[in-house]
Coordinates of C-alpha atoms in Angstrom, one line a residue:
Chain M
M1 CA -1.4 -38.4 9.0
H2 CA -3.9 -35.7 8.2
L3 CA -3.0 -32.2 9.3
N4 CA -5.5 -30.1 11.0
A5 CA -5.0 -26.8 9.1
T6 CA -6.9 -24.7 11.7
T7 CA -4.9 -26.1 14.7
T8 CA -1.7 -25.7 12.8
Y9 CA -2.5 -22.1 11.9
N10 CA -3.5 -21.2 15.5
S11 CA -0.4 -22.8 16.9
M12 CA 1.7 -20.7 14.5
Q13 CA -0.1 -17.6 15.7
T14 CA 0.7 -18.4 19.3
D15 CA 4.4 -19.1 18.3
M16 CA 4.5 -15.8 16.5
S17 CA 3.3 -13.7 19.4
A18 CA 6.1 -15.3 21.5
I19 CA 8.7 -13.8 19.2
D20 CA 6.9 -10.5 18.8
L21 CA 10.0 -8.6 19.8
T22 CA 11.5 -9.1 16.4
L23 CA 8.6 -7.1 14.9
P24 CA 9.2 -3.5 16.1
S25 CA 6.1 -2.2 14.3
S26 CA 3.9 -4.4 16.6
S27 CA 5.9 -4.3 19.8
L28 CA 6.4 -0.6 19.9
F29 CA 2.8 0.4 19.5
N30 CA 0.6 0.3 22.6
F31 CA -2.5 0.9 20.5
Q32 CA -4.6 -0.8 18.0
I33 CA -6.1 0.6 14.8
S34 CA -9.8 0.2 14.3
R35 CA -10.5 -1.1 10.9
D36 CA -14.1 -0.1 11.1
R37 CA -13.9 3.4 12.3
D38 CA -10.7 4.8 10.7
N39 CA -12.2 8.2 10.4
D40 CA -13.3 8.5 14.0
L41 CA -10.4 8.8 16.3
V42 CA -8.9 5.5 15.3
A43 CA -6.7 4.9 18.3
F44 CA -7.5 3.0 21.4
G45 CA -5.2 3.1 24.4
L46 CA -3.7 6.1 26.2
P47 CA -3.1 9.1 23.9
R48 CA -0.1 11.3 24.8
M49 CA -1.9 14.4 23.5
Q50 CA -5.4 15.0 22.6
C51 CA -7.2 17.8 20.8
A52 CA -10.9 18.1 21.6
N53 CA -13.1 20.5 19.5
V54 CA -10.1 22.8 18.8
S55 CA -10.7 25.9 16.7
V56 CA -8.1 28.5 16.0
Y57 CA -8.9 32.0 14.8
Y58 CA -6.5 34.7 13.4
D59 CA -8.6 37.7 14.4
S60 CA -11.9 36.8 12.8
K61 CA -10.5 34.3 10.3
L62 CA -11.1 30.7 11.2
A63 CA -7.9 28.7 10.5
V64 CA -8.7 25.5 12.4
D65 CA -12.3 24.3 12.6
D66 CA -13.4 22.1 15.4
V67 CA -10.6 19.5 15.2
N68 CA -10.6 16.3 17.3
L69 CA -7.4 14.4 17.2
K70 CA -5.5 11.9 19.4
I71 CA -1.7 11.7 19.3
L72 CA -0.5 8.4 20.5
R73 CA 2.7 7.4 22.3
N74 CA 5.6 6.3 20.2
E75 CA 3.9 7.1 17.0
V76 CA 4.8 9.4 14.1
L77 CA 1.6 11.3 13.1
A78 CA 1.8 13.1 9.8
L79 CA -0.4 16.1 9.1
I80 CA -0.9 16.6 5.3
G81 CA -3.1 18.9 3.3
P82 CA -2.9 21.8 0.8
S83 CA -1.3 25.1 1.8
G84 CA -3.4 27.1 4.2
C85 CA -5.4 24.1 5.5
G86 CA -4.5 24.8 9.1
K87 CA -2.1 21.9 9.7
S88 CA 0.9 24.1 10.8
T89 CA -1.5 26.3 12.9
L90 CA -2.7 23.2 14.8
L91 CA 0.9 22.0 15.2
R92 CA 2.0 25.3 16.7
C93 CA -1.0 25.1 19.1
L94 CA 0.4 21.8 20.5
N95 CA 3.1 23.7 22.4
R96 CA 1.4 27.1 22.4
M97 CA 3.7 28.7 19.9
N98 CA 0.7 30.6 18.6
D99 CA 0.6 32.5 21.9
T100 CA 3.1 34.9 20.4
I101 CA 1.0 35.7 17.3
Q102 CA -1.2 38.7 17.9
G103 CA -4.9 38.1 17.2
C104 CA -4.6 34.4 17.5
R105 CA -7.3 32.8 19.6
V106 CA -7.6 29.1 20.4
S107 CA -10.8 27.5 21.7
G108 CA -11.5 23.9 22.7
K109 CA -9.2 21.7 24.7
I110 CA -5.7 20.4 24.1
T111 CA -4.3 18.0 26.7
L112 CA -0.9 16.5 27.3
D113 CA -1.3 13.4 29.5
D114 CA -4.7 14.7 30.5
Q115 CA -3.3 18.1 31.5
D116 CA -5.0 21.1 29.8
I117 CA -2.1 22.9 28.2
Y118 CA -4.2 26.1 27.8
A119 CA -5.1 26.1 31.5
S120 CA -4.5 29.5 33.1
D121 CA -1.9 28.0 35.5
M122 CA 0.0 26.3 32.8
D123 CA 3.6 27.6 32.5
V124 CA 4.6 27.5 28.8
V125 CA 8.3 27.2 29.5
P126 CA 8.2 23.7 31.0
L127 CA 5.4 22.9 28.4
R128 CA 7.9 23.7 25.6
V129 CA 10.5 21.5 27.3
R130 CA 8.0 18.6 27.2
V131 CA 6.8 19.4 23.7
G132 CA 9.8 20.4 21.6
M133 CA 9.8 21.8 18.1
V134 CA 11.9 21.6 14.9
F135 CA 11.2 24.2 12.3
Q136 CA 11.2 24.2 8.5
K137 CA 14.4 26.1 8.2
P138 CA 17.4 25.0 10.3
N139 CA 17.9 27.7 12.9
P140 CA 21.0 26.9 15.0
F141 CA 22.0 29.6 17.5
P142 CA 25.1 31.6 16.4
K143 CA 27.2 29.8 18.9
S144 CA 29.4 26.7 19.0
I145 CA 27.9 23.2 18.3
Y146 CA 28.5 22.4 21.9
D147 CA 26.7 25.4 23.2
N148 CA 23.8 24.9 20.8
I149 CA 23.1 21.6 22.7
A150 CA 24.1 22.7 26.2
M151 CA 22.2 26.0 26.3
A152 CA 18.7 24.6 27.1
P153 CA 19.9 22.1 29.7
R154 CA 21.9 24.9 31.3
L155 CA 18.8 27.3 31.3
H156 CA 16.6 24.6 32.8
G157 CA 19.2 23.4 35.3
L158 CA 19.3 19.9 34.0
A159 CA 23.0 19.6 34.6
S160 CA 25.6 21.3 36.8
T161 CA 29.0 19.8 36.2
K162 CA 31.0 19.9 32.9
A163 CA 31.0 16.1 32.8
E164 CA 27.2 16.1 33.0
F165 CA 27.0 18.7 30.2
D166 CA 29.5 16.7 28.1
E167 CA 27.3 13.6 28.5
I168 CA 24.2 15.4 27.5
V169 CA 25.9 16.9 24.4
E170 CA 27.4 13.6 23.3
T171 CA 24.1 11.6 23.9
S172 CA 22.0 14.2 22.1
L173 CA 24.4 14.3 19.1
R174 CA 24.6 10.6 19.0
R175 CA 20.8 10.2 19.1
A176 CA 20.6 12.8 16.3
G177 CA 23.2 10.8 14.3
L178 CA 25.6 13.7 14.2
W179 CA 28.2 12.8 16.8
D180 CA 30.7 11.1 14.4
E181 CA 30.5 14.0 12.0
V182 CA 31.1 16.8 14.6
K183 CA 32.9 15.2 17.6
D184 CA 36.2 16.8 16.6
R185 CA 34.9 20.3 16.1
L186 CA 32.4 20.9 18.9
K187 CA 33.8 24.4 19.5
Q188 CA 33.1 25.4 15.9
A189 CA 30.0 27.5 15.0
G190 CA 26.8 25.5 14.5
T191 CA 26.0 27.8 11.6
G192 CA 29.1 26.5 9.7
L193 CA 27.5 23.1 9.3
S194 CA 25.7 22.0 6.1
G195 CA 21.9 22.4 5.9
G196 CA 21.2 18.8 6.7
Q197 CA 23.7 18.8 9.6
Q198 CA 22.2 22.0 10.9
Q199 CA 18.8 20.5 10.9
R200 CA 20.1 17.4 12.8
L201 CA 21.8 19.8 15.2
C202 CA 18.4 21.4 15.8
I203 CA 16.9 18.0 16.5
A204 CA 19.8 17.2 18.9
R205 CA 19.1 20.6 20.6
T206 CA 15.4 19.6 20.9
I207 CA 16.1 16.2 22.4
A208 CA 18.8 17.6 24.8
V209 CA 16.1 18.6 27.3
N210 CA 14.5 15.1 27.0
P211 CA 11.0 16.1 25.6
E212 CA 8.1 13.8 25.4
V213 CA 6.6 15.1 22.2
I214 CA 8.5 16.5 19.2
L215 CA 6.7 18.7 16.7
M216 CA 8.3 19.0 13.2
D217 CA 7.1 21.6 10.8
E218 CA 8.3 20.6 7.3
P219 CA 11.8 19.7 8.7
C220 CA 13.2 18.5 5.3
S221 CA 11.8 21.1 2.9
A222 CA 15.1 22.9 2.6
L223 CA 17.2 19.7 2.4
D224 CA 18.6 17.5 -0.4
P225 CA 17.5 13.9 -0.7
I226 CA 20.4 12.4 1.2
A227 CA 20.0 14.9 4.1
T228 CA 16.3 14.2 4.0
A229 CA 16.9 10.4 4.2
K230 CA 19.1 10.9 7.2
I231 CA 16.4 13.0 9.0
E232 CA 13.8 10.4 8.1
Q233 CA 16.0 7.6 9.5
L234 CA 16.4 9.7 12.6
I235 CA 12.7 10.2 13.0
D236 CA 12.2 6.4 12.8
E237 CA 14.7 5.9 15.6
L238 CA 13.4 8.7 17.7
R239 CA 9.9 7.2 17.5
K240 CA 11.0 4.5 19.9
Q241 CA 11.4 7.0 22.6
Y242 CA 9.3 10.0 21.7
T243 CA 6.0 10.9 20.2
I244 CA 6.4 12.8 16.9
V245 CA 4.0 15.0 15.0
I246 CA 5.2 16.1 11.6
V247 CA 3.7 18.5 9.1
T248 CA 4.9 17.8 5.6
H249 CA 3.9 18.7 2.0
S250 CA 5.6 15.6 0.7
M251 CA 3.1 12.8 0.7
Q252 CA 6.0 10.4 0.0
Q253 CA 7.6 11.5 3.2
A254 CA 4.4 11.1 5.2
A255 CA 4.0 7.6 3.7
R256 CA 7.6 6.8 4.6
V257 CA 7.9 8.0 8.2
S258 CA 4.4 8.0 9.8
Q259 CA 2.2 5.3 11.2
R260 CA -0.9 7.4 11.0
T261 CA -1.8 10.3 8.8
A262 CA -4.3 13.1 9.2
F263 CA -5.6 14.9 6.1
F264 CA -6.7 18.5 6.6
H265 CA -8.7 20.7 4.3
L266 CA -10.0 24.2 4.9
G267 CA -9.2 24.0 8.6
K268 CA -11.0 20.7 9.1
I269 CA -9.7 17.2 9.6
I270 CA -11.2 15.2 6.7
E271 CA -9.8 11.9 7.6
V272 CA -7.4 10.3 10.1
G273 CA -6.2 6.7 9.6
A274 CA -3.4 4.2 9.3
T275 CA -0.9 5.6 6.8
E276 CA -1.1 2.6 4.5
K277 CA -4.9 2.9 4.3
I278 CA -4.8 6.7 3.7
F279 CA -2.4 6.2 0.8
T280 CA -4.0 3.1 -0.8
N281 CA -7.7 3.2 -0.1
P282 CA -8.8 6.3 1.8
S283 CA -12.4 6.4 3.0
E284 CA -13.1 10.0 2.0
E285 CA -13.4 11.2 -1.6
L286 CA -11.7 14.5 -0.8
T287 CA -8.6 12.6 0.6
E288 CA -8.6 10.4 -2.5
R289 CA -8.7 13.5 -4.7
Y290 CA -5.8 15.2 -2.8
I291 CA -3.4 12.2 -2.6
T292 CA -3.9 11.3 -6.3
G293 CA -3.1 14.9 -7.3
H294 CA -6.5 16.1 -8.5
F295 CA -6.3 19.2 -6.4
G296 CA -4.0 20.9 -3.9
Chain S
M1 CA -10.4 5.5 -19.2
N2 CA -11.7 8.6 -17.5
S3 CA -10.9 8.9 -13.8
I4 CA -14.1 9.4 -11.7
F5 CA -12.4 12.5 -10.3
G6 CA -11.6 14.1 -13.6
H7 CA -8.1 15.1 -14.6
H8 CA -5.0 14.9 -12.5
T9 CA -3.3 18.3 -11.9
I10 CA -0.5 16.7 -14.0
H11 CA -2.3 15.9 -17.2
Q12 CA 0.5 13.7 -18.5
F13 CA -0.3 11.3 -15.6
D14 CA -3.8 10.8 -17.0
E15 CA -2.3 10.0 -20.4
E16 CA 0.1 7.4 -18.9
L17 CA -2.7 5.6 -16.9
K18 CA -4.9 5.6 -20.0
A19 CA -2.1 4.2 -22.1
L20 CA -1.5 1.4 -19.6
H21 CA -5.3 0.6 -19.5
N22 CA -5.3 0.4 -23.3
Q23 CA -2.2 -1.7 -23.4
I24 CA -3.9 -4.3 -21.2
I25 CA -7.1 -4.2 -23.3
E26 CA -5.0 -4.8 -26.4
M27 CA -3.1 -7.7 -24.7
G28 CA -6.4 -9.1 -23.4
E29 CA -8.0 -9.1 -26.9
L30 CA -5.0 -10.9 -28.3
V31 CA -5.1 -13.6 -25.6
L32 CA -8.8 -14.0 -26.0
N33 CA -8.4 -14.4 -29.7
Q34 CA -5.6 -17.0 -29.1
L35 CA -7.9 -18.9 -26.8
C36 CA -10.7 -19.1 -29.3
L37 CA -8.4 -20.1 -32.1
S38 CA -6.8 -22.8 -29.9
L39 CA -10.2 -24.4 -29.2
E40 CA -10.9 -24.3 -32.9
S41 CA -7.5 -25.9 -33.7
V42 CA -8.4 -28.7 -31.2
K43 CA -11.8 -29.2 -32.7
Y44 CA -10.5 -29.5 -36.2
M45 CA -7.0 -30.8 -35.3
D46 CA -5.8 -27.9 -37.5
L47 CA -2.0 -28.0 -37.4
S48 CA -1.3 -24.7 -39.2
L49 CA -3.8 -22.9 -36.9
A50 CA -2.0 -24.4 -33.9
Q51 CA 1.4 -23.4 -35.1
G52 CA 0.2 -19.9 -35.7
I53 CA -1.0 -19.7 -32.1
I54 CA 2.4 -20.9 -30.9
D55 CA 4.2 -18.3 -33.0
R56 CA 1.9 -15.5 -31.8
E57 CA 2.8 -16.4 -28.1
K58 CA 6.0 -14.3 -28.7
V59 CA 3.8 -11.3 -29.3
V60 CA 1.9 -11.9 -26.0
D61 CA 5.2 -12.1 -24.2
E62 CA 6.4 -8.9 -25.8
M63 CA 3.2 -7.1 -24.8
E64 CA 3.8 -8.3 -21.2
V65 CA 7.3 -6.9 -21.2
S66 CA 6.0 -3.6 -22.7
A67 CA 3.2 -3.3 -20.1
D68 CA 5.7 -4.0 -17.3
K69 CA 7.9 -1.2 -18.6
T70 CA 5.0 1.2 -18.5
I71 CA 4.1 0.1 -15.0
C72 CA 7.6 0.5 -13.8
A73 CA 7.9 4.0 -15.4
I74 CA 4.6 5.1 -13.7
L75 CA 5.8 3.8 -10.3
V76 CA 9.2 5.6 -10.7
R77 CA 7.8 8.9 -12.1
R78 CA 4.5 9.3 -10.4
C79 CA 4.7 7.4 -7.1
P80 CA 0.9 6.7 -7.4
K81 CA -1.4 6.7 -4.4
G82 CA -5.0 5.8 -3.7
S83 CA -7.0 4.6 -6.6
D84 CA -4.0 5.3 -8.9
L85 CA -1.9 3.0 -6.9
R86 CA -4.6 0.3 -7.0
Q87 CA -4.9 0.7 -10.7
V88 CA -1.1 0.2 -11.2
L89 CA -1.0 -2.7 -8.8
S90 CA -4.0 -4.4 -10.5
A91 CA -2.5 -3.7 -13.9
S92 CA 0.7 -5.5 -13.0
K93 CA -1.2 -8.5 -11.7
I94 CA -3.7 -8.6 -14.6
V95 CA -0.8 -8.5 -17.1
N96 CA 0.7 -11.5 -15.4
C97 CA -2.7 -13.3 -15.5
L98 CA -3.0 -12.7 -19.2
E99 CA 0.5 -14.0 -19.8
Q100 CA -0.4 -17.1 -17.8
I101 CA -3.6 -17.6 -19.9
G102 CA -1.4 -17.2 -23.0
D103 CA 0.9 -20.0 -21.8
K104 CA -2.1 -22.3 -21.1
V105 CA -3.4 -21.6 -24.6
V106 CA -0.1 -22.7 -26.1
K107 CA -0.4 -25.9 -24.2
L108 CA -3.7 -26.6 -26.0
A109 CA -2.1 -25.8 -29.4
N110 CA 0.9 -28.0 -28.5
F111 CA -1.5 -30.9 -28.0
V112 CA -2.7 -30.5 -31.6
V113 CA 0.9 -30.4 -32.8
L114 CA 1.7 -33.5 -30.7
M115 CA -1.2 -35.4 -32.2
H116 CA 0.0 -34.7 -35.7
T117 CA 3.6 -35.5 -34.8
T118 CA 2.6 -38.9 -33.3
E119 CA 0.1 -39.4 -36.1
Q120 CA -2.8 -39.8 -33.7
V121 CA -5.0 -37.3 -35.4
N122 CA -8.0 -39.6 -35.1
T123 CA -9.7 -38.1 -32.1
H124 CA -12.1 -40.8 -31.8
Y125 CA -10.5 -41.9 -28.5
F126 CA -11.1 -38.6 -26.8
S127 CA -14.3 -37.3 -25.2
L128 CA -13.7 -33.9 -26.8
E129 CA -17.1 -32.7 -26.1
D130 CA -16.0 -32.2 -22.5
I131 CA -13.1 -30.1 -23.8
Y132 CA -15.4 -28.0 -26.0
R133 CA -17.8 -27.4 -23.1
L134 CA -15.0 -26.5 -20.7
G135 CA -13.4 -24.4 -23.4
G136 CA -16.7 -22.6 -24.0
V137 CA -17.1 -21.7 -20.3
S138 CA -13.5 -20.6 -20.0
T139 CA -13.8 -18.4 -23.0
E140 CA -16.9 -16.8 -21.7
I141 CA -15.3 -16.1 -18.3
V142 CA -12.2 -14.6 -19.9
Q143 CA -14.3 -12.5 -22.2
S144 CA -16.5 -11.3 -19.4
A145 CA -13.6 -10.5 -17.2
L146 CA -11.9 -8.5 -19.9
E147 CA -15.2 -6.6 -20.5
A148 CA -15.4 -5.9 -16.8
F149 CA -11.9 -4.5 -16.9
E150 CA -12.5 -2.4 -20.1
D151 CA -15.6 -0.8 -18.7
M152 CA -14.5 -0.8 -15.1
D153 CA -17.7 -2.5 -14.3
V154 CA -17.7 -3.8 -10.7
E155 CA -21.0 -5.7 -11.0
Q156 CA -19.9 -7.6 -14.1
A157 CA -16.6 -8.4 -12.2
R158 CA -18.7 -9.9 -9.4
Q159 CA -20.7 -11.9 -11.8
V160 CA -17.5 -13.3 -13.3
V161 CA -16.3 -14.4 -9.8
Q162 CA -19.7 -16.2 -9.3
Y163 CA -19.8 -17.7 -12.8
H164 CA -16.3 -19.2 -12.2
L165 CA -18.0 -21.7 -9.9
T166 CA -19.6 -23.2 -13.1
L167 CA -16.2 -23.9 -14.5
D168 CA -15.3 -25.9 -11.4
Q169 CA -18.4 -28.0 -11.8
E170 CA -17.8 -28.6 -15.5
F171 CA -14.2 -29.6 -14.7
Q172 CA -15.4 -32.2 -12.2
K173 CA -18.0 -33.5 -14.6
A174 CA -15.5 -33.9 -17.3
L175 CA -13.1 -35.8 -14.9
H176 CA -15.9 -38.2 -14.0
H177 CA -16.6 -38.8 -17.7
L178 CA -13.0 -39.5 -18.3
I179 CA -12.9 -42.0 -15.5
D180 CA -15.9 -43.8 -16.9
F181 CA -14.1 -43.9 -20.3
L182 CA -11.1 -45.4 -18.7
Q183 CA -13.1 -48.0 -16.8
A184 CA -14.9 -49.0 -20.0
E185 CA -11.5 -49.3 -21.7
K186 CA -12.6 -47.0 -24.5
S187 CA -9.6 -44.9 -24.1
N188 CA -5.9 -45.6 -23.4
V189 CA -3.9 -44.0 -20.6
N190 CA -1.8 -41.8 -22.9
N191 CA -4.8 -40.1 -24.4
T192 CA -6.5 -39.8 -21.0
V193 CA -3.5 -38.0 -19.5
S194 CA -3.4 -35.6 -22.5
Q195 CA -7.0 -34.9 -22.1
V196 CA -6.7 -34.2 -18.3
L197 CA -3.8 -31.8 -19.0
M198 CA -6.0 -30.0 -21.6
M199 CA -8.9 -29.8 -19.2
K200 CA -6.6 -28.6 -16.4
A201 CA -5.2 -25.9 -18.7
L202 CA -8.8 -24.7 -19.4
E203 CA -9.6 -24.8 -15.7
R204 CA -6.5 -22.7 -15.0
I205 CA -7.5 -20.2 -17.7
G206 CA -10.8 -19.7 -16.0
E207 CA -9.1 -19.3 -12.6
H208 CA -6.8 -16.5 -14.1
A209 CA -9.9 -14.8 -15.5
R210 CA -11.5 -14.9 -12.0
Q211 CA -8.4 -13.3 -10.6
I212 CA -8.7 -10.5 -13.2
A213 CA -12.3 -9.9 -12.2
E214 CA -11.2 -9.8 -8.5
L215 CA -8.5 -7.3 -9.4
V216 CA -11.1 -5.1 -11.1
I217 CA -13.1 -5.1 -7.9
Y218 CA -9.9 -4.3 -5.9
Q219 CA -9.1 -1.4 -8.3
L220 CA -12.5 0.1 -8.0
E221 CA -13.4 -0.6 -4.4
G222 CA -10.1 -1.3 -2.6
Q223 CA -11.5 -4.7 -1.5
E224 CA -8.6 -7.1 -1.3
P225 CA -8.9 -10.3 -3.4
T226 CA -10.0 -13.2 -1.2
H227 CA -7.6 -16.0 -0.4
H228 CA -8.9 -19.3 0.9
L229 CA -6.7 -21.8 2.6
P230 CA -7.4 -25.0 0.6
D231 CA -9.3 -27.5 2.6
L232 CA -7.9 -31.0 2.1
V233 CA -11.2 -32.5 1.2
E234 CA -12.3 -29.6 -1.1
D235 CA -8.9 -29.6 -2.8
F236 CA -9.1 -33.3 -3.7
P237 CA -8.8 -33.6 -7.5
V238 CA -12.0 -35.5 -8.1
D239 CA -15.2 -35.0 -6.3
G240 CA -16.6 -38.1 -4.5
L241 CA -13.4 -40.2 -4.6

């Protein structure tokens, strides 16, 4: 019997789509990557956040120059680029952390689910609940591990009984992969943990208020390789539930944890694309020069 | 080889990539030399030449091991990206292609040794002209692919991919000649099988050279080598049967 290769191949494809659940990378994304227009807002589908013509000034100095960027649901977007290129500035704009910096001015539009986060009636407190942040250096409160997690839910009235708080603390610590290590010393100070544990505590603290987007500004730069690996594993797990934007100087880390990568240079986005493409065959010469270590 | 972007910030990385490039050029030169000598040994049924080729295969294998170590070290130390990553990936595959060509060359040399061992040195029964013609085309393709690699010449690499089609045609032609020979009972089955194996080795050598050319294109332009699902009719061993 002669096999019809085309028919067989097509039927295999049909079969594969039926078992797509075994392929988390396909099943978890609700977007497609355009192969033709990688540099031009590559994502289709509903973005969680969107930056349109965003420029940021520190007094008269232009730090971010007319940036357009979509941040998609359940993706890890890595922002890379040399120091001073504006990636951290843009990150901080995403939950208006730059509001506290004197002389900082933001133009353009940043939306979270189509809601302008710089609108005059936008309250930054609930905004920062929805868009949480993890900083470069672990910064637990000088309180117990339990209180580090319970403080924000208490402030925002997310729980009222001790049982509810206990549940939030346990769930957050479990999601952050820290529960087994600290469950017997919840009353001890969070500052007594190791650097890697402190950073995971900060992540647990961030997710305790159930945010939608998590911003991470070089979260592993102060950690050893094992602690870094734990955080990266955590990022991969958190992606299933949250949208994550990470600024990192480690291109290896960007390659390991992200689905898309944006390369910044002198305040501009030079290229945005699927991480595999950015690190194997970028479209822009400047990106190629940066990732191959010719400058930066 | 100079990077189109000048030096890496870490200059040692430039040296390592250059060393890898040179290692492959050196291995390619040896393999090409082995191929030319093997065709000569077949032509003149030169036993000592054939044995020399078989002995030198060890050197080809050692060069492969050495290049693999360099590639491994670069991957571990530098975590290459972009064009650097493509260069290292291509290098790894090209080294493998060269080693495969070396193996096929030894098959040709083994044939000469076999003829001497079985005292069938009289090549009257073979249509060796087909072997020479096929060998000539294979050698040209290998040489051209290696030049394209050495000069990082994408146009020459594309020409190699095109020229490879000639080898397929020559192979089919030679097969038909052989069938005619068999039908005219001018050749016995043993000799015919030997000749088919030699022809197939030369066809494979050309195929590996084509892969080298495609890898040069991948390294320079990021264009993935093409893979065709073999069609049952096209893949049939002899055209028209």
